[in-house]
Coordinates of C-alpha atoms in Angstrom, one line a residue:
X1 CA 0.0 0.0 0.0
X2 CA 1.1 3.8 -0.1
X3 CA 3.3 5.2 2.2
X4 CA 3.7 1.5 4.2
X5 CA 7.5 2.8 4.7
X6 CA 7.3 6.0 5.9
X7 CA 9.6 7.3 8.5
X8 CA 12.2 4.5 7.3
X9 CA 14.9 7.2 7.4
X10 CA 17.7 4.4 6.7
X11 CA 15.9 1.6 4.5
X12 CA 18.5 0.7 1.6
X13 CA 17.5 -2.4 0.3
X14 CA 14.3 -4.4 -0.3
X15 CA 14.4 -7.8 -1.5
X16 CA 11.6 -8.9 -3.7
X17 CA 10.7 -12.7 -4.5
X18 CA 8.3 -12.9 -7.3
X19 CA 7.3 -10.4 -10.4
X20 CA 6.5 -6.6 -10.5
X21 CA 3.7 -5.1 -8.7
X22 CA 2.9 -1.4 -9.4
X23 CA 4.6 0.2 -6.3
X24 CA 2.9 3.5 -6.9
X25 CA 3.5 5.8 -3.6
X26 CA 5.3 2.4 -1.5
X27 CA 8.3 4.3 -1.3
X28 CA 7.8 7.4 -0.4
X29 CA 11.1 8.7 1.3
X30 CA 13.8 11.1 0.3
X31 CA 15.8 8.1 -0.6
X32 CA 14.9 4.9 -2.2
X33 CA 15.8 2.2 -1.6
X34 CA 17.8 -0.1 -4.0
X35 CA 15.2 -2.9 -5.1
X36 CA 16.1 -6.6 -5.6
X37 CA 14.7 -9.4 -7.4
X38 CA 14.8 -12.6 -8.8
X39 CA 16.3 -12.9 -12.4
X40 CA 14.1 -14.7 -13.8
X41 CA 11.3 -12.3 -13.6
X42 CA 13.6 -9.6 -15.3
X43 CA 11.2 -9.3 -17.7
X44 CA 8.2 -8.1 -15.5
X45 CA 11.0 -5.7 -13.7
X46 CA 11.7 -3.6 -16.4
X47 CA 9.2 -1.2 -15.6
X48 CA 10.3 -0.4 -12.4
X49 CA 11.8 2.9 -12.8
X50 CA 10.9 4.4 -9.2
X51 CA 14.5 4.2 -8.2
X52 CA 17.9 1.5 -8.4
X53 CA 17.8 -1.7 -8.8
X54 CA 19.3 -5.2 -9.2
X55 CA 18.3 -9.0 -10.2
X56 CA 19.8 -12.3 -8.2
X57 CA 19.8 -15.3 -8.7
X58 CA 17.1 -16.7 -7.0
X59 CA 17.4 -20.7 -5.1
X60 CA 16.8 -23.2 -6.4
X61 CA 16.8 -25.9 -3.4
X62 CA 17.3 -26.3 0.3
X63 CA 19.0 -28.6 2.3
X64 CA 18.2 -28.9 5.6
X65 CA 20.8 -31.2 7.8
X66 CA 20.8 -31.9 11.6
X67 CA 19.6 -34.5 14.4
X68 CA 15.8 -35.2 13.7
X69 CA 15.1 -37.1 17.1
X70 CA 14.6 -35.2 20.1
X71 CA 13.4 -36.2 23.6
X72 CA 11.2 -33.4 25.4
X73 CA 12.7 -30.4 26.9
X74 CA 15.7 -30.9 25.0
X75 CA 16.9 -28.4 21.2
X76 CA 18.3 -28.8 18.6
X77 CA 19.6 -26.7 16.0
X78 CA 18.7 -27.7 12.1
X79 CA 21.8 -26.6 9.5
X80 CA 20.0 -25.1 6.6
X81 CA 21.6 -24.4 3.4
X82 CA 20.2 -22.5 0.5
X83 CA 21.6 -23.1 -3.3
X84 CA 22.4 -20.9 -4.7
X85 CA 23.8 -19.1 -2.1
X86 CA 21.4 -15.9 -2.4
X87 CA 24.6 -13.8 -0.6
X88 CA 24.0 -10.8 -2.7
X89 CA 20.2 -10.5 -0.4
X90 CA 20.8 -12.7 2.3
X91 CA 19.8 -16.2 2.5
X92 CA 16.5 -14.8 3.5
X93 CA 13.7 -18.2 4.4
X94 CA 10.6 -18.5 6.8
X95 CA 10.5 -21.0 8.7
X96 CA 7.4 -22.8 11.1
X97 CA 6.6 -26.1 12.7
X98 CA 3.2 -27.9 11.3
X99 CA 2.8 -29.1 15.3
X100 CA 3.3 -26.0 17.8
X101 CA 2.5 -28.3 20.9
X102 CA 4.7 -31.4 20.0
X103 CA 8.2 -29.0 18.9
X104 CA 8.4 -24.9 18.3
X105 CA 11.3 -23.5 15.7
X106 CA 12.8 -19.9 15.8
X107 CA 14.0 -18.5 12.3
X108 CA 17.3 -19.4 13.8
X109 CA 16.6 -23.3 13.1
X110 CA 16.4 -23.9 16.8
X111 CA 13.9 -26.4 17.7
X112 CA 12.3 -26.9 21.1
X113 CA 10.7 -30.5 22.2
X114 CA 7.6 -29.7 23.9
X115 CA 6.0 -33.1 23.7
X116 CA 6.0 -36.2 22.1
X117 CA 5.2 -36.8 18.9
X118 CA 6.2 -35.5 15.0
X119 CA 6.3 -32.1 14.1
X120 CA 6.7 -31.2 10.6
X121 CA 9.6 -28.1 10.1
X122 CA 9.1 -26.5 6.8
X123 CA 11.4 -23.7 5.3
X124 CA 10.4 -21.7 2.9
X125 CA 12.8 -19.5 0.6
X126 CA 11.5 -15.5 -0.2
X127 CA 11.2 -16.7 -4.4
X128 CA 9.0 -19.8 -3.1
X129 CA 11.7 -22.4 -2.7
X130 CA 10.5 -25.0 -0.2
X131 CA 11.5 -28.4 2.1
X132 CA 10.6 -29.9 4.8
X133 CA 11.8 -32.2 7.8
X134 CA 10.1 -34.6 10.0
X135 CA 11.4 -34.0 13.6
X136 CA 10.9 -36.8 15.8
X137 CA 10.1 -36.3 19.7
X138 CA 10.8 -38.8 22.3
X139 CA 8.6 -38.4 25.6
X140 CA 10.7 -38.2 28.7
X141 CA 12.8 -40.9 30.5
X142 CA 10.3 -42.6 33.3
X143 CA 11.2 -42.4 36.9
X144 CA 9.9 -43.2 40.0
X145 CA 9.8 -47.0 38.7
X146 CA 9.9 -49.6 41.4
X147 CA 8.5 -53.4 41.8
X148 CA 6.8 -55.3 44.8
X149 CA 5.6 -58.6 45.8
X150 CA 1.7 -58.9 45.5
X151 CA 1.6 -62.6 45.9
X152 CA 4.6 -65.5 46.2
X153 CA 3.8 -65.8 42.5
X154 CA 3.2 -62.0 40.8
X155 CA 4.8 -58.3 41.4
X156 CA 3.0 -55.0 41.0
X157 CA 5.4 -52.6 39.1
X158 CA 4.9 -48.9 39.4
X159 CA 6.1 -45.9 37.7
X160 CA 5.3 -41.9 38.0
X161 CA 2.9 -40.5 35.3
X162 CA 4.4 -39.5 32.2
X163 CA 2.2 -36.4 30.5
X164 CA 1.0 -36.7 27.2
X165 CA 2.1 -40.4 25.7
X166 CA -0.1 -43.2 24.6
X167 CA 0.8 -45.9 26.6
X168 CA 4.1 -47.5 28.4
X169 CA 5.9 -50.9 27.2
X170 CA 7.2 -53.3 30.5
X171 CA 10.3 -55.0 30.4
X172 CA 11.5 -57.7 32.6
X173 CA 14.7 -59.8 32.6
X174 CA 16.5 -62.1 35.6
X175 CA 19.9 -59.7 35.6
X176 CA 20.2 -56.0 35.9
X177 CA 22.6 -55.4 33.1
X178 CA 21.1 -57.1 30.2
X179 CA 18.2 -59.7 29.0
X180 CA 15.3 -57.3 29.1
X181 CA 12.3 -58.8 27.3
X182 CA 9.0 -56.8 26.3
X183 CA 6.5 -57.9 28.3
X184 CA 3.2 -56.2 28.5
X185 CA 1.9 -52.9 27.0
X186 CA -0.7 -50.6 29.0
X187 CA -2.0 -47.7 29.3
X188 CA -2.0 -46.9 32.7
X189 CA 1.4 -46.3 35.1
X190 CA 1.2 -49.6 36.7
X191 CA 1.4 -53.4 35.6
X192 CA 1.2 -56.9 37.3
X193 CA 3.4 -59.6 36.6
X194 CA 2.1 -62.9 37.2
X195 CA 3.5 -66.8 36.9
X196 CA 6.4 -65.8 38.4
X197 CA 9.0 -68.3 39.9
X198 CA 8.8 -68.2 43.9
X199 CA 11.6 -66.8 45.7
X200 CA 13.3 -65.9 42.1
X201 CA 14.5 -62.2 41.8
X202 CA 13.6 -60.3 38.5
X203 CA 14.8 -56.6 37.3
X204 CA 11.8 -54.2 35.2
X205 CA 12.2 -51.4 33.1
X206 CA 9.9 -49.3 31.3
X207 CA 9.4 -46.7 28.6
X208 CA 6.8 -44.6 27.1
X209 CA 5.6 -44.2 24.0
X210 CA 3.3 -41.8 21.2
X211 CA 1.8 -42.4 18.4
X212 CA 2.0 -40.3 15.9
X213 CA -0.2 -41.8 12.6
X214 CA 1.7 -44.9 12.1
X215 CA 5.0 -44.2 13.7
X216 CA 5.6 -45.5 17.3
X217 CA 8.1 -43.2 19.4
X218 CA 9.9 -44.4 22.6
X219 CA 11.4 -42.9 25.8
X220 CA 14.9 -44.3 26.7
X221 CA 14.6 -47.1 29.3
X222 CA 14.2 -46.3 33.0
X223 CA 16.4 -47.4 35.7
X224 CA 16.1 -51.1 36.1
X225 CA 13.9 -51.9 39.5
X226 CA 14.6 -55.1 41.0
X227 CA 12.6 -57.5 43.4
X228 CA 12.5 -60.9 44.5
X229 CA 9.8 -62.4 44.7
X230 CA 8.2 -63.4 47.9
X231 CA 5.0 -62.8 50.1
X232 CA 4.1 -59.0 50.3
X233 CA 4.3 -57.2 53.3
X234 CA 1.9 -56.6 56.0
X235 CA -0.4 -53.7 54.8
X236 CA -0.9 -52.3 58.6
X237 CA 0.1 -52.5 61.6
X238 CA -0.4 -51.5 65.2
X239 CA 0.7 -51.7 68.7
X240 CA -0.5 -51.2 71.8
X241 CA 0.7 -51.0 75.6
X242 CA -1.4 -54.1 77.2
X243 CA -0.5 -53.8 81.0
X244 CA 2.9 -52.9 82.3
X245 CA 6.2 -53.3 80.6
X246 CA 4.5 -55.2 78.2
X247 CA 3.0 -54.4 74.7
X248 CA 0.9 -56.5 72.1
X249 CA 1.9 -55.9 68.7
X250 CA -0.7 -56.9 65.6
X251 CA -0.4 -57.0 62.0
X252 CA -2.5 -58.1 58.9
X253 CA -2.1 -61.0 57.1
X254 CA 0.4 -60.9 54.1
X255 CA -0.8 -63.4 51.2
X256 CA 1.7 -66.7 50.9
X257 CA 3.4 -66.0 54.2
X258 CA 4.6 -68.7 56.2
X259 CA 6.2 -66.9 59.1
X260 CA 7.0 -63.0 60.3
X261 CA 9.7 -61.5 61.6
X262 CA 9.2 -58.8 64.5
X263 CA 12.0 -56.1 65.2
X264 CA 12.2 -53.4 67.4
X265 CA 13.9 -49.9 68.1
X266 CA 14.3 -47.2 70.1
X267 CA 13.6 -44.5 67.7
X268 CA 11.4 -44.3 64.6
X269 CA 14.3 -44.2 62.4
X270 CA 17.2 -46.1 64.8
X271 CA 18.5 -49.4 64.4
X272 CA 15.7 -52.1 64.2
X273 CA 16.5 -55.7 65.9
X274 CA 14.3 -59.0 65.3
X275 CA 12.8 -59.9 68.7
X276 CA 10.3 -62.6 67.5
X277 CA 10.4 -64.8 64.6
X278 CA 6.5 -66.1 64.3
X279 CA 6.3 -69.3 62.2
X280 CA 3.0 -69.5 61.4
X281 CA 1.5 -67.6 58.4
X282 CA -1.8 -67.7 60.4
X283 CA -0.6 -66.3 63.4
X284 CA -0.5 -62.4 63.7
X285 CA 0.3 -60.7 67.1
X286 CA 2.8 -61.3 69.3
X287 CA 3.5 -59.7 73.0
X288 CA 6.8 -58.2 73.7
X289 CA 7.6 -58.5 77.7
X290 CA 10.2 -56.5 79.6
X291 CA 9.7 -53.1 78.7
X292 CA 10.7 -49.9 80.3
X293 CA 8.0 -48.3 82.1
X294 CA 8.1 -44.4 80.5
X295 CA 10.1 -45.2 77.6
X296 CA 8.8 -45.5 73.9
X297 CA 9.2 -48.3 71.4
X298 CA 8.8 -48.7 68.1
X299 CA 8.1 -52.3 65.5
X300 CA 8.6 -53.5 62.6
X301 CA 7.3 -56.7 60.9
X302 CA 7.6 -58.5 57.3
X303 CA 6.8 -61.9 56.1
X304 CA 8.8 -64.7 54.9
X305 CA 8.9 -67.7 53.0
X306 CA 11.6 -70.6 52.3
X307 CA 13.0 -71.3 49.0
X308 CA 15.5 -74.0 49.2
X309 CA 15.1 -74.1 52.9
X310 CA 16.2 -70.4 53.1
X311 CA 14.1 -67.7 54.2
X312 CA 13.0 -64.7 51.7
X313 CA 11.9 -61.5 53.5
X314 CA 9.5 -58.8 52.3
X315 CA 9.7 -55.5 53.0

């Protein structure tokens, strides 16, 4: 439109991508400024007379180079090359993501992970030259991924939330450092493992995954958890002072138990030493005798079972 420039004191050069347009009144300064455009529309230019100007050679392709798997949070910085090299202008491009919310991009080439899934980077030359990039975004390592008994036969594994995935794969193998075998897929941050070997100690891991139309993308595995599987612990437990000196400890039953072991400290957080070894899975209080009159106790209890005629604790 008329006038769009005014009060540009300074502008020297504006670079034009396409054919001639009737500028009319654009440039309406005590200067102007030295007009560029593509050679090939030389033709169409020649009836700029307004003020100076000057054809390049306008590109031709784009090569866009760089890491295209990201995990979330994380940047990364795409190389982009234009050819041919448009250095009389300035290699002057537009760039924008097709998917905000999964990975943003500055006209630097700096792309941002914001969640997981694909994001599509296109880059777009000013004469129309375009490409695009498919930049892959990995959701967050899990955490917070650990593994109990729930009966002398299956574990419950557990893992913190992750936002914005489709679902988690479970891995399991018998030694921490290698072996891990895909084991269930869900949906939800927690999985039981069931036919287990009694007494036998397993390791899990756990990733998360998008979808994202027919490509799957996974996290990097967690930190291996590791349990062995035995009878769970007691859910509660309670204690309380049944004459004097003496005090009547009861907890609930753990499933598969054959026998608990009862400690005892000083302090909540002190050192805790077994007072009572119960070995019956049906039998759950026991009395401790010999107390101090004024002083306070606290107790502990988990189950066990024998494997090989060696007892397995729980928690």
């Amino acid at each position: 439109e008329s006038n769009i420039f005014s009060g540009c004191g300074s502008l020297s050069k504006v670079v034009f991508g396409g054919s001639y347009t009737n500028l009319k009144n654009t440039f309406d300064l005590a200067h102007t400024p030295t007009v560029y455009y593509p050679s090939s529309y030389s033709n169409t230019w020649s009836s700029y007379n307004v003020g100076p100007k000057k054809a390049y050679i306008a590109s031709t392709s784009i090569s866009i180079t760089g890491n295209k798997q990201i995990t979330v949070n994380d940047t990364l910085k795409l190389n982009i090359s234009i050819t041919p090299n448009m250095s009389a202008v300035g290699n002057i491009y537009y760039i924008k993501s097709s998917a905000p919310a999964i990975a943003t991009v500055d006209q630097n080439g700096v792309v941002t992970a914001k969640a997981g899934g694909i994001a599509t980077i296109t880059v777009t030359t000013i004469n129309g030259t375009t490409n695009t990039v498919n930049v892959k975004v990995a959701p967050k390592q899990i955490t917070g991924v650990s593994a109990a008994p729930v009966t002398t036969g299956s574990v419950q594994v557990k893992w913190t939330a992750a936002d914005n995935v489709t679902g988690y794969y479970v891995y399991r193998s018998t030694t921490k450092a290698s072996g891990y075998k895909k084991i269930a897929t869900v949906s939800t941050n927690s999985y039981t493992d069931k036919g287990l070997t009694k007494g036998s100690t397993y390791y899990y891991k756990v990733r998360a995954y998008v979808k994202s139309n027919s490509t799957t993308i996974q996290s990097d595995s967690s930190a291996a958890a590791k349990v062995q599987v035995s009878s769970p612990a007691p859910s509660t437990i309670s204690v309380k002072k049944t004459k004097s000196k003496t005090a009547k400890i009861t907890w609930t039953k753990a499933v598969g138990a054959e026998g608990y072991q009862v400690a005892m400290a000083s302090s909540k957080n002190g050192t805790y030493k077994s007072i009572k070894t119960v070995t019956n899975g049906t039998t759950l209080t026991f009395t401790k005798t010999g107390l101090t009159a004024g002083k306070t106790y606290y107790f502990k209890v988990r189950a066990y079972i024998t494997v090989n005629g060696k007892k397995v604790y729980s928690d």
